[in-house]
PDB file of C-alpha atoms in Angstrom:
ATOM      1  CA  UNK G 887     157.062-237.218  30.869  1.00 53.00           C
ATOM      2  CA  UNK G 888     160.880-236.294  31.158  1.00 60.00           C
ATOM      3  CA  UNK G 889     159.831-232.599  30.880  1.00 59.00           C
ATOM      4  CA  UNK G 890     162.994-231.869  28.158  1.00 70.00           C
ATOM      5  CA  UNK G 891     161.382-229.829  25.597  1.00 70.00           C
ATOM      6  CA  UNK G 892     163.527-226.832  24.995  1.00 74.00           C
ATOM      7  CA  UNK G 893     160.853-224.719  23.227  1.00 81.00           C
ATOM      8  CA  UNK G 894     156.656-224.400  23.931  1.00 94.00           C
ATOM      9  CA  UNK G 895     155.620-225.599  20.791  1.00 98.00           C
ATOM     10  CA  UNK G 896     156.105-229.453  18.735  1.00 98.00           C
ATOM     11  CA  UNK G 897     155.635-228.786  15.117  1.00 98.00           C
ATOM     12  CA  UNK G 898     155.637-231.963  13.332  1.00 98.00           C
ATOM     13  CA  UNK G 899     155.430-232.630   9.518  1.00 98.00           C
ATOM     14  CA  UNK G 900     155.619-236.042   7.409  1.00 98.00           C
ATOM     15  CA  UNK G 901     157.163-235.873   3.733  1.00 98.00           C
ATOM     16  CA  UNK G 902     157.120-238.270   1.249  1.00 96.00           C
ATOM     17  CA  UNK G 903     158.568-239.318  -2.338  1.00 95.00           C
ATOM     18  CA  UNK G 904     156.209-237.124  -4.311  1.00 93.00           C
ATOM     19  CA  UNK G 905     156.925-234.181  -2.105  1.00 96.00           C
ATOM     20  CA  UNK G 906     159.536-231.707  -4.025  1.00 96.00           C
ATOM     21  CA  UNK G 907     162.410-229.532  -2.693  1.00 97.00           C
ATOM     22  CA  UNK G 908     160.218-225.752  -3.900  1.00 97.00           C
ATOM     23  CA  UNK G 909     157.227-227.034  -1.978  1.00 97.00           C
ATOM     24  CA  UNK G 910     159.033-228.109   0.923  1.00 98.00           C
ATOM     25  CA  UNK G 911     161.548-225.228   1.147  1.00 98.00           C
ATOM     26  CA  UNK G 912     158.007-222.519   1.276  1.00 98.00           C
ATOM     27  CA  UNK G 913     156.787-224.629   4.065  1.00 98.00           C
ATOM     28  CA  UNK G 914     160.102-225.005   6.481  1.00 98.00           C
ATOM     29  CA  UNK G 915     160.960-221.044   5.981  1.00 98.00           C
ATOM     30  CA  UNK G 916     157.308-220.488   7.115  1.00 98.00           C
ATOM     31  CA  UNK G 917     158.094-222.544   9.568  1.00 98.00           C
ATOM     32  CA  UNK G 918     161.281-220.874  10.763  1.00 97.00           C
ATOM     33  CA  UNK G 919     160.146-217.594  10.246  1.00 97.00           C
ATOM     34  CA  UNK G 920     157.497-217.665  12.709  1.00 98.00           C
ATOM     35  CA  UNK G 921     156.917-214.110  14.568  1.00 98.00           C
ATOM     36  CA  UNK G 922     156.584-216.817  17.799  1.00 96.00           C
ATOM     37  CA  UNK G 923     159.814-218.617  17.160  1.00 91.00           C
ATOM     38  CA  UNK G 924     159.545-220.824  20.263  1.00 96.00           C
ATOM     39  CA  UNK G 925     159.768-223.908  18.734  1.00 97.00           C
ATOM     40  CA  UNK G 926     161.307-227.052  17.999  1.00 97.00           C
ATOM     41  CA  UNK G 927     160.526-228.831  14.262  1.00 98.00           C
ATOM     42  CA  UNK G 928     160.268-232.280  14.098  1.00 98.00           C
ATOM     43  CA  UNK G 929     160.188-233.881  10.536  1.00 98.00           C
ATOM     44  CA  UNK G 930     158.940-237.496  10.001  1.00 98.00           C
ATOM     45  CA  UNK G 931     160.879-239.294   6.225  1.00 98.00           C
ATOM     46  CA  UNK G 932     157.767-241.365   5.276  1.00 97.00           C
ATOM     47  CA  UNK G 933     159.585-244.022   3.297  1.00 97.00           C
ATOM     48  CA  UNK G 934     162.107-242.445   0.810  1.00 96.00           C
ATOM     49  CA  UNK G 935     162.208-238.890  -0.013  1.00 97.00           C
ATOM     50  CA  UNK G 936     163.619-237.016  -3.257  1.00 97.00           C
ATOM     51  CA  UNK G 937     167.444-236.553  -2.931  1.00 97.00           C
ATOM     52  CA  UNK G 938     166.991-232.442  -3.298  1.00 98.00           C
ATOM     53  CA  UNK G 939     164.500-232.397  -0.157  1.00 98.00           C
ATOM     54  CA  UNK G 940     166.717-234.688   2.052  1.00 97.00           C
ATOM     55  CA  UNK G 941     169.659-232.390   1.079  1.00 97.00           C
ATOM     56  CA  UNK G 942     167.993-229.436   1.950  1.00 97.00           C
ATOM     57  CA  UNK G 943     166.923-230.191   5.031  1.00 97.00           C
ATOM     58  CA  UNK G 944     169.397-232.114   6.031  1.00 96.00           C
ATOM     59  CA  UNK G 945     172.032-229.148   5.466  1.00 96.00           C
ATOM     60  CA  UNK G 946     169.461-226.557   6.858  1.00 94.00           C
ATOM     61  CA  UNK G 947     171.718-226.077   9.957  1.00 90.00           C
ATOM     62  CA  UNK G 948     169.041-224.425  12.606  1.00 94.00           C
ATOM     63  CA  UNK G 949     168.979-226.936  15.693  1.00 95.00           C
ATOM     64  CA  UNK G 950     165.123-226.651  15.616  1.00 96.00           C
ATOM     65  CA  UNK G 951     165.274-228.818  13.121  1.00 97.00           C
ATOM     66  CA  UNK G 952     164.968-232.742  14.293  1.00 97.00           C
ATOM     67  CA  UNK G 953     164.447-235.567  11.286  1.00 97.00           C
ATOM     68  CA  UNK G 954     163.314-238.740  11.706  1.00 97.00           C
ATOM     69  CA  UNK G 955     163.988-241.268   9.079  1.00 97.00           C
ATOM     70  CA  UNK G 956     162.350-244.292   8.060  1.00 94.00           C
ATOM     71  CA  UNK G 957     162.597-246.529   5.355  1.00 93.00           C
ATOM     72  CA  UNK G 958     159.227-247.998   4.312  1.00 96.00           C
ATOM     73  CA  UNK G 959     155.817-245.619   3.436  1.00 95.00           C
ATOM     74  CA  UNK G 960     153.580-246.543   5.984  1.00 95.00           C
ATOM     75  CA  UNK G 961     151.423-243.219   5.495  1.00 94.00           C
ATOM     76  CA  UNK G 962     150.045-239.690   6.966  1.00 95.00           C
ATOM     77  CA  UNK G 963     148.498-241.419  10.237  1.00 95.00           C
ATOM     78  CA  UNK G 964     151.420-243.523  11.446  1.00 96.00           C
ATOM     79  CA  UNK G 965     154.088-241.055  10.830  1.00 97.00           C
ATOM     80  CA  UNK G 966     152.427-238.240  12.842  1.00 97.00           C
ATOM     81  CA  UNK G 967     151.954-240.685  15.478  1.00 97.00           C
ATOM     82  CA  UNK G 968     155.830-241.838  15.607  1.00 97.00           C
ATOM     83  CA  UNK G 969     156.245-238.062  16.033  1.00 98.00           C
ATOM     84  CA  UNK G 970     154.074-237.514  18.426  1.00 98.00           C
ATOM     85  CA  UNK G 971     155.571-240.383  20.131  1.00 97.00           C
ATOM     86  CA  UNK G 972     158.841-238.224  20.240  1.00 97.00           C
ATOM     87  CA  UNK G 973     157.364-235.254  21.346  1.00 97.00           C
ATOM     88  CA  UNK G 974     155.191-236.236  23.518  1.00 97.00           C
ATOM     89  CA  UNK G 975     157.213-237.579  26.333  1.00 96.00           C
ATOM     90  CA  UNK G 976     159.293-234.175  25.914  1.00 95.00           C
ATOM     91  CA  UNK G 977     156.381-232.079  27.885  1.00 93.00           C
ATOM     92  CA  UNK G 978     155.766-229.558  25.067  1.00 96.00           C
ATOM     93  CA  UNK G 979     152.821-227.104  25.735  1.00 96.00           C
ATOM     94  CA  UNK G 980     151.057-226.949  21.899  1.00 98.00           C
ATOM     95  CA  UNK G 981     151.642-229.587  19.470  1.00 98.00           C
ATOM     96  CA  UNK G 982     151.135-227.735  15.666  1.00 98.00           C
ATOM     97  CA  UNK G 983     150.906-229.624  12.355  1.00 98.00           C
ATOM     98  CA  UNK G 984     152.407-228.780   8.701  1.00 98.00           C
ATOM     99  CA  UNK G 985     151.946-229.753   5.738  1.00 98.00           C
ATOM    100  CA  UNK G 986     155.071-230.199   3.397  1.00 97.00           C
ATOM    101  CA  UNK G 987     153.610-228.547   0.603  1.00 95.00           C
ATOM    102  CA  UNK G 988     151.774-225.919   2.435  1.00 97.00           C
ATOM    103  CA  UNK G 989     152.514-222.625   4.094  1.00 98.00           C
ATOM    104  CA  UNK G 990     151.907-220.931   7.519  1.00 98.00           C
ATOM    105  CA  UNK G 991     151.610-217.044   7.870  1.00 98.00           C
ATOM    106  CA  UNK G 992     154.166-215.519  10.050  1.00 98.00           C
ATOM    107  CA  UNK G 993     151.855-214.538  12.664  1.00 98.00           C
ATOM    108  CA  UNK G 994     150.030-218.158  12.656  1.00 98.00           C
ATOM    109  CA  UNK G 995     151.393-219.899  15.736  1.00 98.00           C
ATOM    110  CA  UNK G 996     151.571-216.419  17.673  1.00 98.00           C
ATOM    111  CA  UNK G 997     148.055-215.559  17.561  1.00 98.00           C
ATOM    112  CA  UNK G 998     147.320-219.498  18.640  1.00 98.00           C
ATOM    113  CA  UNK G 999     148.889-219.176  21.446  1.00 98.00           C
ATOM    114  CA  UNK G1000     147.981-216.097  22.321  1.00 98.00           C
ATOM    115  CA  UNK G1001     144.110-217.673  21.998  1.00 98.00           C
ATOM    116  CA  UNK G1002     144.856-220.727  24.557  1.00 98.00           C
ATOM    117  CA  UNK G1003     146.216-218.654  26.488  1.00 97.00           C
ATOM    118  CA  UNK G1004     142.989-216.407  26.599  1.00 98.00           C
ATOM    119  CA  UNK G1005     140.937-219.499  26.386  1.00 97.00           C
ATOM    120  CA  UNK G1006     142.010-222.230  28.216  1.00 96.00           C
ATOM    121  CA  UNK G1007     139.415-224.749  27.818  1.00 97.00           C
ATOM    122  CA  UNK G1008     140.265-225.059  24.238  1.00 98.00           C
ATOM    123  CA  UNK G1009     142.410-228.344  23.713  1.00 98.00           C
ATOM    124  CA  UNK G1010     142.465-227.763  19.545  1.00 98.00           C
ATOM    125  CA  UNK G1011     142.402-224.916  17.300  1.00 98.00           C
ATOM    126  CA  UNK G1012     142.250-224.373  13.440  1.00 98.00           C
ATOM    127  CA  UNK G1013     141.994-221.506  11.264  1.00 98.00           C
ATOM    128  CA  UNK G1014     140.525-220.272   8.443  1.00 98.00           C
ATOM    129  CA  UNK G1015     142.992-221.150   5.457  1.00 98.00           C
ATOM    130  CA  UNK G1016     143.411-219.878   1.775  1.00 97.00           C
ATOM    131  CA  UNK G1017     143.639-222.644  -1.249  1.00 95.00           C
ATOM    132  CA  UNK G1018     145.881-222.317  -3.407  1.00 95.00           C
ATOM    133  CA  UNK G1019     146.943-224.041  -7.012  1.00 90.00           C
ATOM    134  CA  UNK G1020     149.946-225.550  -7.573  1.00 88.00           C
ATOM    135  CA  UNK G1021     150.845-222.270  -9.146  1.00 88.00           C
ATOM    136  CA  UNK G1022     150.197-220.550  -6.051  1.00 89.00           C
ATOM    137  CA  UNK G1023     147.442-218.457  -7.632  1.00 93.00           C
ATOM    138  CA  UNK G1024     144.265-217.752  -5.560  1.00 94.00           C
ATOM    139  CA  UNK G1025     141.548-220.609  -6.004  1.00 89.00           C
ATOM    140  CA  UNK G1026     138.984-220.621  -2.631  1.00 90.00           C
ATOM    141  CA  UNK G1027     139.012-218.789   0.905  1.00 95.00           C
ATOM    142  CA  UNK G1028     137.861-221.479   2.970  1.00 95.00           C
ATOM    143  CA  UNK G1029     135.997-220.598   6.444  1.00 96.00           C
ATOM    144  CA  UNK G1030     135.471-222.858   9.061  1.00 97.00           C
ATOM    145  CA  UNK G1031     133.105-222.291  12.257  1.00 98.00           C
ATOM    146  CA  UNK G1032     134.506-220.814  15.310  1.00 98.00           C
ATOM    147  CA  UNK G1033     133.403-221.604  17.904  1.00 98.00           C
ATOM    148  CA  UNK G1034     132.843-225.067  19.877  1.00 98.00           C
ATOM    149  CA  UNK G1035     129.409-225.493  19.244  1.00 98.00           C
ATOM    150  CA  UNK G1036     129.527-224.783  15.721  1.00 98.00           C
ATOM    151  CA  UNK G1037     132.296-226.868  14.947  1.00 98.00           C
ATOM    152  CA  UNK G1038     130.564-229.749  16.389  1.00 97.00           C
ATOM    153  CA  UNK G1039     127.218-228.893  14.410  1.00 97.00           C
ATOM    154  CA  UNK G1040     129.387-228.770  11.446  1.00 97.00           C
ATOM    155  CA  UNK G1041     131.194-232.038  12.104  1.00 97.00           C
ATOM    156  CA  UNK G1042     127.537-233.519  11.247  1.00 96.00           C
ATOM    157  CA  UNK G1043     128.248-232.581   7.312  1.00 93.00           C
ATOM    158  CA  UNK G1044     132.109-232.478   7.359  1.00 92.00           C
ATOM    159  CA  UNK G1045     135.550-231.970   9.327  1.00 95.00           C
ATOM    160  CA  UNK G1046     135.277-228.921  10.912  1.00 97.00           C
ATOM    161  CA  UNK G1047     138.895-228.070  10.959  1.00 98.00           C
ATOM    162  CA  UNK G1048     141.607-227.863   8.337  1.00 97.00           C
ATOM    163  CA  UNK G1049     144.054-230.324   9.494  1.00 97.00           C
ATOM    164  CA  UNK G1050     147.626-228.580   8.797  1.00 98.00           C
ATOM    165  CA  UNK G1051     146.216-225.778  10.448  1.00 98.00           C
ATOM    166  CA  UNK G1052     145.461-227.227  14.110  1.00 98.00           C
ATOM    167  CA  UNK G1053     147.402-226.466  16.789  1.00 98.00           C
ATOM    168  CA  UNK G1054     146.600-229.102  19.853  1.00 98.00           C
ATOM    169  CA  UNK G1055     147.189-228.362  23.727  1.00 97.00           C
ATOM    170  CA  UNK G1056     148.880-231.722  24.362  1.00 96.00           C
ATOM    171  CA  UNK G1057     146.063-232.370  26.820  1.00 95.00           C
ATOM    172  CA  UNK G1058     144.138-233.423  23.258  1.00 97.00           C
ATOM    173  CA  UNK G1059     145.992-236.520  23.061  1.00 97.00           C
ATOM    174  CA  UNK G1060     145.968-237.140  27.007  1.00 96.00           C
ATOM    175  CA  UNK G1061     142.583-237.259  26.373  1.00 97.00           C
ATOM    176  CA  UNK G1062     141.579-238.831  22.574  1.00 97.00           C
ATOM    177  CA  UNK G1063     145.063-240.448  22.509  1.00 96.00           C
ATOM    178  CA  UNK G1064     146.789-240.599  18.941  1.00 96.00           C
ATOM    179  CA  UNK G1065     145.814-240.637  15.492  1.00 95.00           C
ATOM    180  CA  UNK G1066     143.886-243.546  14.442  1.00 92.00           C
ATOM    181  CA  UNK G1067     145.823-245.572  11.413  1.00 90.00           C
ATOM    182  CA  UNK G1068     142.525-248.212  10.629  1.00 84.00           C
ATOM    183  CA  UNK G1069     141.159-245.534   7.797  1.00 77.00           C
ATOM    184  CA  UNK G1070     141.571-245.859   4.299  1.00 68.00           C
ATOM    185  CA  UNK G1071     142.183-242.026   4.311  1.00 72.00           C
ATOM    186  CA  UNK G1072     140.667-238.984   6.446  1.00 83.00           C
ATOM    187  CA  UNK G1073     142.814-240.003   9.450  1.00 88.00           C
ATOM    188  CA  UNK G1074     141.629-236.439  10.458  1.00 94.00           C
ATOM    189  CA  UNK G1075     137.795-237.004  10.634  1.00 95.00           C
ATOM    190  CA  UNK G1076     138.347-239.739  13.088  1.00 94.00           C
ATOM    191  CA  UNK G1077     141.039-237.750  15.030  1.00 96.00           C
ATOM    192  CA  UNK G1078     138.292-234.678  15.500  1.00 97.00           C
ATOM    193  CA  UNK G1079     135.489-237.973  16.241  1.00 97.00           C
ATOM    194  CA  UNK G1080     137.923-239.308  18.958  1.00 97.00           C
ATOM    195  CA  UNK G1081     137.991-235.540  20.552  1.00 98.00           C
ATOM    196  CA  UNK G1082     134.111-234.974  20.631  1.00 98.00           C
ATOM    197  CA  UNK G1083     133.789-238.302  22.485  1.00 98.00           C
ATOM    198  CA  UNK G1084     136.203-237.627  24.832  1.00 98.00           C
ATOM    199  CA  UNK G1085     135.262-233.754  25.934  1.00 98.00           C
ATOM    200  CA  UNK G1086     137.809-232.163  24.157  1.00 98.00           C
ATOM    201  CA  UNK G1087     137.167-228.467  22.862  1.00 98.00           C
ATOM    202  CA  UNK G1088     137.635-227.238  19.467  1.00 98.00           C
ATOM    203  CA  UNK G1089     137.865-223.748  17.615  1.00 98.00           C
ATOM    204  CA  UNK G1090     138.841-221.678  14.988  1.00 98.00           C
ATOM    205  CA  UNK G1091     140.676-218.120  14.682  1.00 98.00           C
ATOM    206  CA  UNK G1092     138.231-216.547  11.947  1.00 98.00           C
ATOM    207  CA  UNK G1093     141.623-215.831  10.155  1.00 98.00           C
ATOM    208  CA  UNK G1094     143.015-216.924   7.082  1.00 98.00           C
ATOM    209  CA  UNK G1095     146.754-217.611   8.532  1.00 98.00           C
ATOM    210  CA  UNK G1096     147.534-220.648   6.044  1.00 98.00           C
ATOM    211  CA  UNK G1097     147.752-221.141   2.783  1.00 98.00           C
ATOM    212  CA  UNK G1098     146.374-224.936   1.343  1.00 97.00           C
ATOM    213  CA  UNK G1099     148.102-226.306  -1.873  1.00 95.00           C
ATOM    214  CA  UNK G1100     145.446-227.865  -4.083  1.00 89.00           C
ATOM    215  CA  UNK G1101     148.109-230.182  -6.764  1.00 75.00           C
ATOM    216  CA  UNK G1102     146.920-230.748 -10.069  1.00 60.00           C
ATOM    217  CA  UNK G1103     145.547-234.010  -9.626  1.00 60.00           C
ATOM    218  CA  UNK G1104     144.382-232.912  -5.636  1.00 61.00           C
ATOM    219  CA  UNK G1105     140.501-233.853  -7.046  1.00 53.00           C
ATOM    220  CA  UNK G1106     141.102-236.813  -9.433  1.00 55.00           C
ATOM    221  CA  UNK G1107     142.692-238.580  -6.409  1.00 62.00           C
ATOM    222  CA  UNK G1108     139.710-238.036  -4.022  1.00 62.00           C
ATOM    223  CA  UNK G1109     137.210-239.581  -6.453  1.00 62.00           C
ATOM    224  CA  UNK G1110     136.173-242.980  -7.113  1.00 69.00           C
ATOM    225  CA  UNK G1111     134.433-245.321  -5.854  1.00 71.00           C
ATOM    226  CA  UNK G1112     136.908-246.624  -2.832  1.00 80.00           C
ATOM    227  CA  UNK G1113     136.515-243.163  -2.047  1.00 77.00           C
ATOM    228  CA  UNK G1114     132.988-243.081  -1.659  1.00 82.00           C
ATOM    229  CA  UNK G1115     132.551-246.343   0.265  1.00 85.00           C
ATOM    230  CA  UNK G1116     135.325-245.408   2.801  1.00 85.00           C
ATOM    231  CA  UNK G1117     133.345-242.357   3.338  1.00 87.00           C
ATOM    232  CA  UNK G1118     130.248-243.731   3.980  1.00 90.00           C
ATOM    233  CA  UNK G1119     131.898-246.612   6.261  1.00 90.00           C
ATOM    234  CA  UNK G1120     134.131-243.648   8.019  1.00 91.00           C
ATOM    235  CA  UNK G1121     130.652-241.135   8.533  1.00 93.00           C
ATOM    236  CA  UNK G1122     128.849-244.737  10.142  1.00 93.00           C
ATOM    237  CA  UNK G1123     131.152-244.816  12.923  1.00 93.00           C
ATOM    238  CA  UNK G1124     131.585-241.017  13.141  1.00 95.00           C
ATOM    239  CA  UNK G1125     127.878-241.072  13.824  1.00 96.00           C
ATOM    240  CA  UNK G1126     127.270-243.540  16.100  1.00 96.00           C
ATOM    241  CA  UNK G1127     130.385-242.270  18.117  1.00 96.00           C
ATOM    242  CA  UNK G1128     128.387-239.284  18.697  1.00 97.00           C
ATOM    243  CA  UNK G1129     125.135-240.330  18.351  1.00 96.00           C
ATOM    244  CA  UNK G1130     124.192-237.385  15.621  1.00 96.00           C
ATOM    245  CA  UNK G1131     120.680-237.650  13.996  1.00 94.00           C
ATOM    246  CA  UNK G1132     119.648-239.684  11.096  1.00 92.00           C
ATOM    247  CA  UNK G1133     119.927-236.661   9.198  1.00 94.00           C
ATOM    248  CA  UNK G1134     123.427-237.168   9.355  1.00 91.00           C
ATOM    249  CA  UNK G1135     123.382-240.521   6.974  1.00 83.00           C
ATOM    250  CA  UNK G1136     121.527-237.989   4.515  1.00 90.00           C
ATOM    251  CA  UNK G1137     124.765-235.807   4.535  1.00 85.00           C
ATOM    252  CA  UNK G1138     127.457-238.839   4.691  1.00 83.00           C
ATOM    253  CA  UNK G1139     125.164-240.041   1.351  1.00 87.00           C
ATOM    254  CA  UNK G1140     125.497-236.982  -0.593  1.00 82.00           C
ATOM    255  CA  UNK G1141     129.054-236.334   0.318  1.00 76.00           C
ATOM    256  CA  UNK G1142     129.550-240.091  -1.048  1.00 75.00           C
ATOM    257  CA  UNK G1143     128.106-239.453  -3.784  1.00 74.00           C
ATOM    258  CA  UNK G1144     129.670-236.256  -5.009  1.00 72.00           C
ATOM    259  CA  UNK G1145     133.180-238.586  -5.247  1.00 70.00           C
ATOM    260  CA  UNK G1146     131.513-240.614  -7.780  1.00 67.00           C
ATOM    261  CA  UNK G1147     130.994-237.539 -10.317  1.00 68.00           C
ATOM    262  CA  UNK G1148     133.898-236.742 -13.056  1.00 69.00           C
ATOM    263  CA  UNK G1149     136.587-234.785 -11.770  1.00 64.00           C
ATOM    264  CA  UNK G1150     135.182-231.386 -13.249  1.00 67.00           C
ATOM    265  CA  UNK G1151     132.132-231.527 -11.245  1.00 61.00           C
ATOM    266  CA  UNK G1152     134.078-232.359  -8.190  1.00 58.00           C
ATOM    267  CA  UNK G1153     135.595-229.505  -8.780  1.00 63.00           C
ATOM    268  CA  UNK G1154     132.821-227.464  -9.167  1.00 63.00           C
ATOM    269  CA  UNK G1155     131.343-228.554  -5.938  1.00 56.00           C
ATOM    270  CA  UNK G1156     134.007-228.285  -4.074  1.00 59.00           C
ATOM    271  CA  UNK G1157     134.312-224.585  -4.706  1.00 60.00           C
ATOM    272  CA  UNK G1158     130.569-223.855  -4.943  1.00 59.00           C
ATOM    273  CA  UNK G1159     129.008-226.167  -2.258  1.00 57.00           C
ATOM    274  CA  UNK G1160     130.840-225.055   1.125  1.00 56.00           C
TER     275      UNK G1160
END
């Protein structure tokens, strides 16, 4: 570790070709208008990007600001890991994610770190999060459980954090190591299945400090049936990693098979079922 991190906190962020400038421009400024502006921003080019989002941020001027380009799409889980590759080394405290079409409150990262601080067993924290439509108009206030215990209760149904919202003490990775890129998708659910098996403490701040963009076709893509047998295959390993209860199978069934209904229903369960 060469110990050269300017700031106390790594936020890194991946963007991609179907990312647009708006999105992206309401999730750097919430970003860069942090009320804890310690920071340095590291942002990952996964494959080709629209030429309004690489002009943007590439004329953004704030030295915070560090790209990393790449020319092929080689998805969520390997860019955040060539970031954290970056970062790492550079001995930054927290390590916080982003999501390019998302957006942080101001007071996110500063009542975060105010919590590790306070709590310094915790090696990952989340938050509560509002969804939002591509409109930005109000469409679920999503809670997640708080504390340790409950989270890993919860992790028997479902991820018990909302990804873009976790902040990670960078003794996480010391101790689960980086994300795992042998999913078809939920990169996440194996991330927070790594942690659990390797001691790592998780929580929540009961406080909705992001706000989650649900596209237009955000349920039509997580339907189908590759998306119910990845899920099933992806809960298997989640629950012999932690040796959870047969019950557990029950769950990882019924969450299969609510990505085989029509989108609608989806829909419906998704905002009636949590």
């Amino acid at each position: 570790m060469d110990s050269s991190a300017r700031n106390t906190i790594a936020v890194i962020m991946s963007v991609y070709k179907n990312d647009t400038a708006e999105y992206v421009k309401m999730a750097v400024d919430s970003i860069l208008g942090q009320t804890y502006n310690d920071l340095d921003f590291y942002i990952q080019y996964d494959g080709q990007v629209a030429v309004e989002v690489d002009n943007y941020l590439t004329n953004l001027g704030d030295e915070r600001i560090h790209i990393l380009r790449r020319e092929e799409n080689k998805g969520l889980a390997c860019s955040l890991n060539d970031l954290l590759s970056v970062v790492l080394p550079k001995g930054y405290e927290f390590i916080a994610r982003m999501d390019a079409d998302d957006m942080s409150s101001p007071e996110r990262f500063e009542k975060q770190v105010n919590f590790f601080k306070e709590n310094k067993g915790t090696d990952c924290l989340g938050t509560w999060a509002v969804e939002i439509k591509s409109d930005g108009s109000e469409f679920f206030k999503k809670q997640m459980p708080v504390t340790h215990e409950n989270c890993r209760d919860f992790f028997m149904k479902r991820d018990c954090l909302i990804h873009p919202t976790a902040m990670f003490r960078r003794s996480y990775f010391e101790k689960a190591g980086k994300y795992p890129e042998d999913t078809f998708f939920c990169e996440d659910t194996m991330m927070w299945a790594r942690g659990f098996a390797n001691g790592c403490s998780f929580a929540n701040l009961p406080e909705y400090l992001y706000k989650f963009r649900l596209n237009d076709d955000f349920f039509n893509r997580r339907r189908g049936w590759k998306h119910a047998k990845s899920i099933l295959l992806l809960r298997r390993r989640v629950n012999r990693m932690l040796h959870y209860p047969l019950k557990a199978y029950l769950y990882a069934m019924l969450y299969a098979g609510a990505k085989l209904m029509p989108t609608p229903v989806l829909n419906l369960i998704y905002k009636t079922a949590r």
